[in-house]
């Protein structure tokens, strides 16, 4: 024995390859007072009905660490087997046999619970031969002993050609059928698989004489007794095929094998001692003597196949199906059929893949069928090199969508319109699908398909809004139907299916022979919350109670709705999806014409609550007809089983929602109408065009308005540099929802290079589309800041060069205006130089003061200098002199009076080379308080002395007038 350990298959044992079935099981080994007690037979590590190997029994005794470890290891299969027994019992519902006076149910439940193993040794085979079935050797010996009692003088060789039936996985995801890699009669996986009673046990007896063949035929008394004896050994849950070999005397000399007469045995009908024959089999009650004329051996008779596969690509060729199984045959799922069939010659893969095919589930023109596309083809040689075994994968018409991965954007479209466009893109016509919806088509601002195939895209898009789809199968083809309400689902053609518990007898097809309820604790309510940027003050909140009352709450933030009405609809859809999962049923039947989305009514169940109408949400089909091979082994005919997944029809079906989240970042371009380089809406949002978008859009309509992330924002304040059409931007998704893009920022590229490169790597530069520029230079030897317009015509320069730090304002191409609402202060620690190339004008609304505190003040004019005041004009030198000079004329004019006052010094009016003129429209007064007044030149003058004297000096004094009057107290004449 070889034991292999694997983390996915904890215990796997491969017996001797020479055995068709293991003959020694491992039994439970409890420790009782230091001794090992062998207990009742149970399937274990090594087959059934055997003994624990002696080496293990000896090593497990004692109290050593090794013995305790071995006992602990041997206890693992026992505990796992208890769980396996319960799964088997739950699946087959066996008839229990009383043992040691205990009630059958009590004894079984004790065994299934891991108790009472020591008391089971005396109990007869439990569960009808499933958990305590005999080995191949034991069965062969049992038949040989029975035949020996009937024919003691004749040796009757009995061999078991196949004892171990097909193994069925207990995992619901695998379903019925053989597990990949499991070798019949070779491998057993503990706790993972149980024998499927649909697999027959093949018993071969012979060679026999023709008289013995007649006696053992089904219609004879001895044959009935033999079949009953085998049935008692196997129990009522295993089918068997009995082959009687007869070799005429002349055939062995020719080297030929003998012909075989076969009969198929099914579980007994009621309490009859003789099992019924398989439908469609030929088992003569009076076998005819075999003649030696044919030189080739006869083969077991085969049935007319019921399962067939039609390939349209091969000119309508019909292949015989050996077996098939289904996957994902459910609502809102794309189904798949794994079909194994037989053909006389290989198929050309290029002619088969992608072509339509039809699997017919029965004979006749009205037989149910399943249409699909061939998506996989594996070919292998048939048995003994006869023909080709074709392994064909048949998928629904949606299979091409699952193999098409696209990235595109659908702005302002309804969900159904998007689905229609996707289907039309794959060549679907209106005859291949239809909408059966009640509500209006929900329109989304933006629907984005990113990094997902078309099938996953439309499936999750419909599931989000509560839509689901199904397939209608007919002789002409298959139709995709989309619903938004389970009340519109049709009834199944059979409408009603009665319930009959499986009793081991051959069951009719139009019944349900097993029903299992499945309840799960789910959240009691769904709460959705979101926000809408257009109305941020509105609290978006929706809550929906589930039918199942529990304290759980499923809360979702950013659920993807913009109005309270949308939130209520989405919350109801999610709550109904949870209700769909909270209570469901599994049913088993042999009916072939059921499809997901149909409604059936169950009748006749012992529990009246189960007799009601159900909606079929999923199917699991399995069919076998190995006898369709020309030299196939006799079987009980096509084995067909259907497992239904049901929910009460009063429950609204909603598919499970698996949101598609994307944390990736994508490149897009700013979009806008032609001729409008900057296009924003009233909220400052942009239209973008994703680079991955494969759809065609008119200019400015590639998306809905999208917000841009900014470093600063608020109520009527913020930070925003408008982006131009064609600018490359990086886009992320809010809450990882692909339908809510956000612009993270702009990206430079070769067409729009960055303003900072290796050439100016020390510059921190902000430059607008109009050429306005803010430069912050970080060069080590010349840091500075420059704010300028295009071509630097207007600029502000802050130069921090250590040798000459300075601030400069330049207006090379225009004017410079300084304006202050209140005061304007200019302060410099050194000199101030103002150079004006043209005129300078200083307008002061109030007072103006020009003051120097330590130095002199100079007003120099190249031409005229005009000082004008609307009121008084004061020129004052507080401590020094006031000097006014003019190279040309100097005019002092006053509109009213003019006064020149010298308080402590002299007042001089000096004209070097010209004349001095004084003119007055009125009186001219020259008055001195203490000094004399002198008017004259070098040779003559007039003096007015403080003593009141008027002195006129000159070489000649001439007074001319019409009248001269001289009046005084005394008049003195020169000389006399």
Tab-separated table of N, CA and C in Angstrom, residues 572-625:
chain	number	residue	atom	x	y	z
A	572	UNK	N	-33.870	47.972	-2.804
A	572	UNK	CA	-34.834	46.869	-2.943
A	572	UNK	C	-34.234	45.727	-3.756
A	573	UNK	N	-33.492	46.049	-4.801
A	573	UNK	CA	-32.869	45.001	-5.616
A	573	UNK	C	-31.870	44.199	-4.785
A	574	UNK	N	-31.059	44.876	-3.983
A	574	UNK	CA	-30.064	44.155	-3.183
A	574	UNK	C	-30.729	43.339	-2.086
A	575	UNK	N	-31.784	43.859	-1.502
A	575	UNK	CA	-32.486	43.083	-0.485
A	575	UNK	C	-33.114	41.828	-1.089
A	576	UNK	N	-33.687	41.934	-2.270
A	576	UNK	CA	-34.267	40.755	-2.916
A	576	UNK	C	-33.192	39.758	-3.319
A	577	UNK	N	-31.998	40.246	-3.651
A	577	UNK	CA	-30.903	39.324	-3.943
A	577	UNK	C	-30.512	38.529	-2.697
A	578	UNK	N	-30.501	39.178	-1.538
A	578	UNK	CA	-30.216	38.458	-0.296
A	578	UNK	C	-31.333	37.474	0.033
A	579	UNK	N	-32.585	37.862	-0.221
A	579	UNK	CA	-33.698	36.947	0.027
A	579	UNK	C	-33.604	35.722	-0.870
A	580	UNK	N	-33.104	35.903	-2.092
A	580	UNK	CA	-32.942	34.767	-2.992
A	580	UNK	C	-31.973	33.748	-2.418
A	581	UNK	N	-30.953	34.219	-1.710
A	581	UNK	CA	-29.951	33.319	-1.145
A	581	UNK	C	-30.341	32.776	0.224
A	582	UNK	N	-31.299	33.400	0.881
A	582	UNK	CA	-31.628	32.991	2.242
A	582	UNK	C	-32.384	31.671	2.284
A	583	UNK	N	-33.274	31.424	1.341
A	583	UNK	CA	-34.060	30.187	1.329
A	583	UNK	C	-34.105	29.647	-0.089
A	584	UNK	N	-33.634	28.430	-0.266
A	584	UNK	CA	-33.642	27.788	-1.568
A	584	UNK	C	-33.816	26.289	-1.377
A	585	UNK	N	-34.055	25.605	-2.472
A	585	UNK	CA	-34.315	24.176	-2.440
A	585	UNK	C	-33.526	23.503	-3.560
A	586	UNK	N	-33.169	22.252	-3.324
A	586	UNK	CA	-32.567	21.395	-4.340
A	586	UNK	C	-33.492	20.221	-4.556
A	587	UNK	N	-33.754	19.913	-5.805
A	587	UNK	CA	-34.652	18.805	-6.149
A	587	UNK	C	-33.982	17.948	-7.208
A	588	UNK	N	-34.271	16.637	-7.147
A	588	UNK	CA	-33.703	15.688	-8.095
A	588	UNK	C	-34.837	15.034	-8.874
A	589	UNK	N	-34.658	14.978	-10.181
A	589	UNK	CA	-35.662	14.400	-11.061
A	589	UNK	C	-34.970	13.835	-12.291
A	590	UNK	N	-35.726	13.109	-13.069
A	590	UNK	CA	-35.206	12.602	-14.335
A	590	UNK	C	-35.796	13.310	-15.533
A	591	UNK	N	-36.530	14.388	-15.301
A	591	UNK	CA	-37.172	15.113	-16.396
A	591	UNK	C	-36.113	15.803	-17.243
A	592	UNK	N	-36.330	15.779	-18.535
A	592	UNK	CA	-35.320	16.274	-19.478
A	592	UNK	C	-35.650	17.631	-20.077
A	593	UNK	N	-36.857	18.134	-19.913
A	593	UNK	CA	-37.287	19.325	-20.666
A	593	UNK	C	-37.371	20.567	-19.791
A	594	UNK	N	-36.670	20.595	-18.667
A	594	UNK	CA	-36.710	21.761	-17.795
A	594	UNK	C	-35.534	22.686	-18.100
A	595	UNK	N	-35.758	23.970	-17.954
A	595	UNK	CA	-34.710	24.962	-18.186
A	595	UNK	C	-34.777	26.014	-17.090
A	596	UNK	N	-33.686	26.691	-16.802
A	596	UNK	CA	-33.722	27.768	-15.804
A	596	UNK	C	-34.677	28.875	-16.228
A	597	UNK	N	-35.374	29.414	-15.236
A	597	UNK	CA	-36.334	30.470	-15.516
A	597	UNK	C	-37.752	29.973	-15.645
A	598	UNK	N	-37.977	28.675	-15.646
A	598	UNK	CA	-39.325	28.134	-15.689
A	598	UNK	C	-39.869	27.980	-14.275
A	599	UNK	N	-41.188	27.870	-14.198
A	599	UNK	CA	-41.847	27.684	-12.916
A	599	UNK	C	-42.558	26.344	-12.915
A	600	UNK	N	-42.362	25.596	-11.832
A	600	UNK	CA	-43.003	24.290	-11.687
A	600	UNK	C	-43.708	24.255	-10.338
A	601	UNK	N	-44.696	23.369	-10.245
A	601	UNK	CA	-45.454	23.190	-9.013
A	601	UNK	C	-45.215	21.787	-8.490
A	602	UNK	N	-44.823	21.690	-7.241
A	602	UNK	CA	-44.567	20.408	-6.601
A	602	UNK	C	-45.828	19.962	-5.871
A	603	UNK	N	-46.168	18.690	-6.047
A	603	UNK	CA	-47.343	18.118	-5.378
A	603	UNK	C	-46.934	16.810	-4.719
A	604	UNK	N	-47.724	16.420	-3.747
A	604	UNK	CA	-47.559	15.105	-3.147
A	604	UNK	C	-46.447	14.980	-2.133
A	605	UNK	N	-45.850	16.062	-1.692
A	605	UNK	CA	-44.780	15.950	-0.695
A	605	UNK	C	-45.403	15.744	0.683
A	606	UNK	N	-44.765	14.905	1.533
A	606	UNK	CA	-45.337	14.683	2.873
A	606	UNK	C	-45.466	15.959	3.696
A	607	UNK	N	-44.550	16.910	3.482
A	607	UNK	CA	-44.659	18.190	4.180
A	607	UNK	C	-45.473	19.147	3.302
A	608	UNK	N	-46.615	19.498	3.796
A	608	UNK	CA	-47.524	20.311	2.982
A	608	UNK	C	-46.923	21.661	2.623
A	609	UNK	N	-46.033	22.184	3.463
A	609	UNK	CA	-45.443	23.485	3.172
A	609	UNK	C	-44.585	23.455	1.919
A	610	UNK	N	-44.121	22.280	1.528
A	610	UNK	CA	-43.263	22.171	0.348
A	610	UNK	C	-44.064	22.054	-0.945
A	611	UNK	N	-45.341	21.829	-0.856
A	611	UNK	CA	-46.182	21.684	-2.041
A	611	UNK	C	-46.613	23.071	-2.514
A	612	UNK	N	-45.833	23.643	-3.377
A	612	UNK	CA	-46.117	24.979	-3.887
A	612	UNK	C	-45.368	25.174	-5.202
A	613	UNK	N	-45.475	26.364	-5.734
A	613	UNK	CA	-44.839	26.679	-7.012
A	613	UNK	C	-43.456	27.245	-6.770
A	614	UNK	N	-42.509	26.784	-7.595
A	614	UNK	CA	-41.121	27.187	-7.454
A	614	UNK	C	-40.629	27.776	-8.773
A	615	UNK	N	-39.605	28.597	-8.645
A	615	UNK	CA	-38.882	29.116	-9.815
A	615	UNK	C	-37.551	28.395	-9.924
A	616	UNK	N	-37.261	27.858	-11.101
A	616	UNK	CA	-36.000	27.156	-11.334
A	616	UNK	C	-34.923	28.203	-11.589
A	617	UNK	N	-33.960	28.269	-10.692
A	617	UNK	CA	-32.865	29.221	-10.856
A	617	UNK	C	-31.628	28.588	-11.486
A	618	UNK	N	-31.490	27.282	-11.382
A	618	UNK	CA	-30.313	26.622	-11.945
A	618	UNK	C	-30.627	25.153	-12.162
A	619	UNK	N	-29.891	24.534	-13.084
A	619	UNK	CA	-29.989	23.112	-13.394
A	619	UNK	C	-28.602	22.516	-13.408
A	620	UNK	N	-28.561	21.232	-13.087
A	620	UNK	CA	-27.325	20.469	-13.237
A	620	UNK	C	-27.716	19.163	-13.905
A	621	UNK	N	-27.310	19.006	-15.148
A	621	UNK	CA	-27.677	17.844	-15.946
A	621	UNK	C	-26.500	16.895	-16.050
A	622	UNK	N	-26.829	15.617	-16.091
A	622	UNK	CA	-25.818	14.591	-16.305
A	622	UNK	C	-26.471	13.438	-17.034
A	623	UNK	N	-25.828	12.999	-18.079
A	623	UNK	CA	-26.352	11.869	-18.838
A	623	UNK	C	-25.245	10.932	-19.263
A	624	UNK	N	-25.554	9.628	-19.279
A	624	UNK	CA	-24.597	8.608	-19.687
A	624	UNK	C	-25.312	7.552	-20.524
A	625	UNK	N	-24.654	7.109	-21.551
A	625	UNK	CA	-25.134	5.974	-22.336
A	625	UNK	C	-23.922	5.289	-22.976
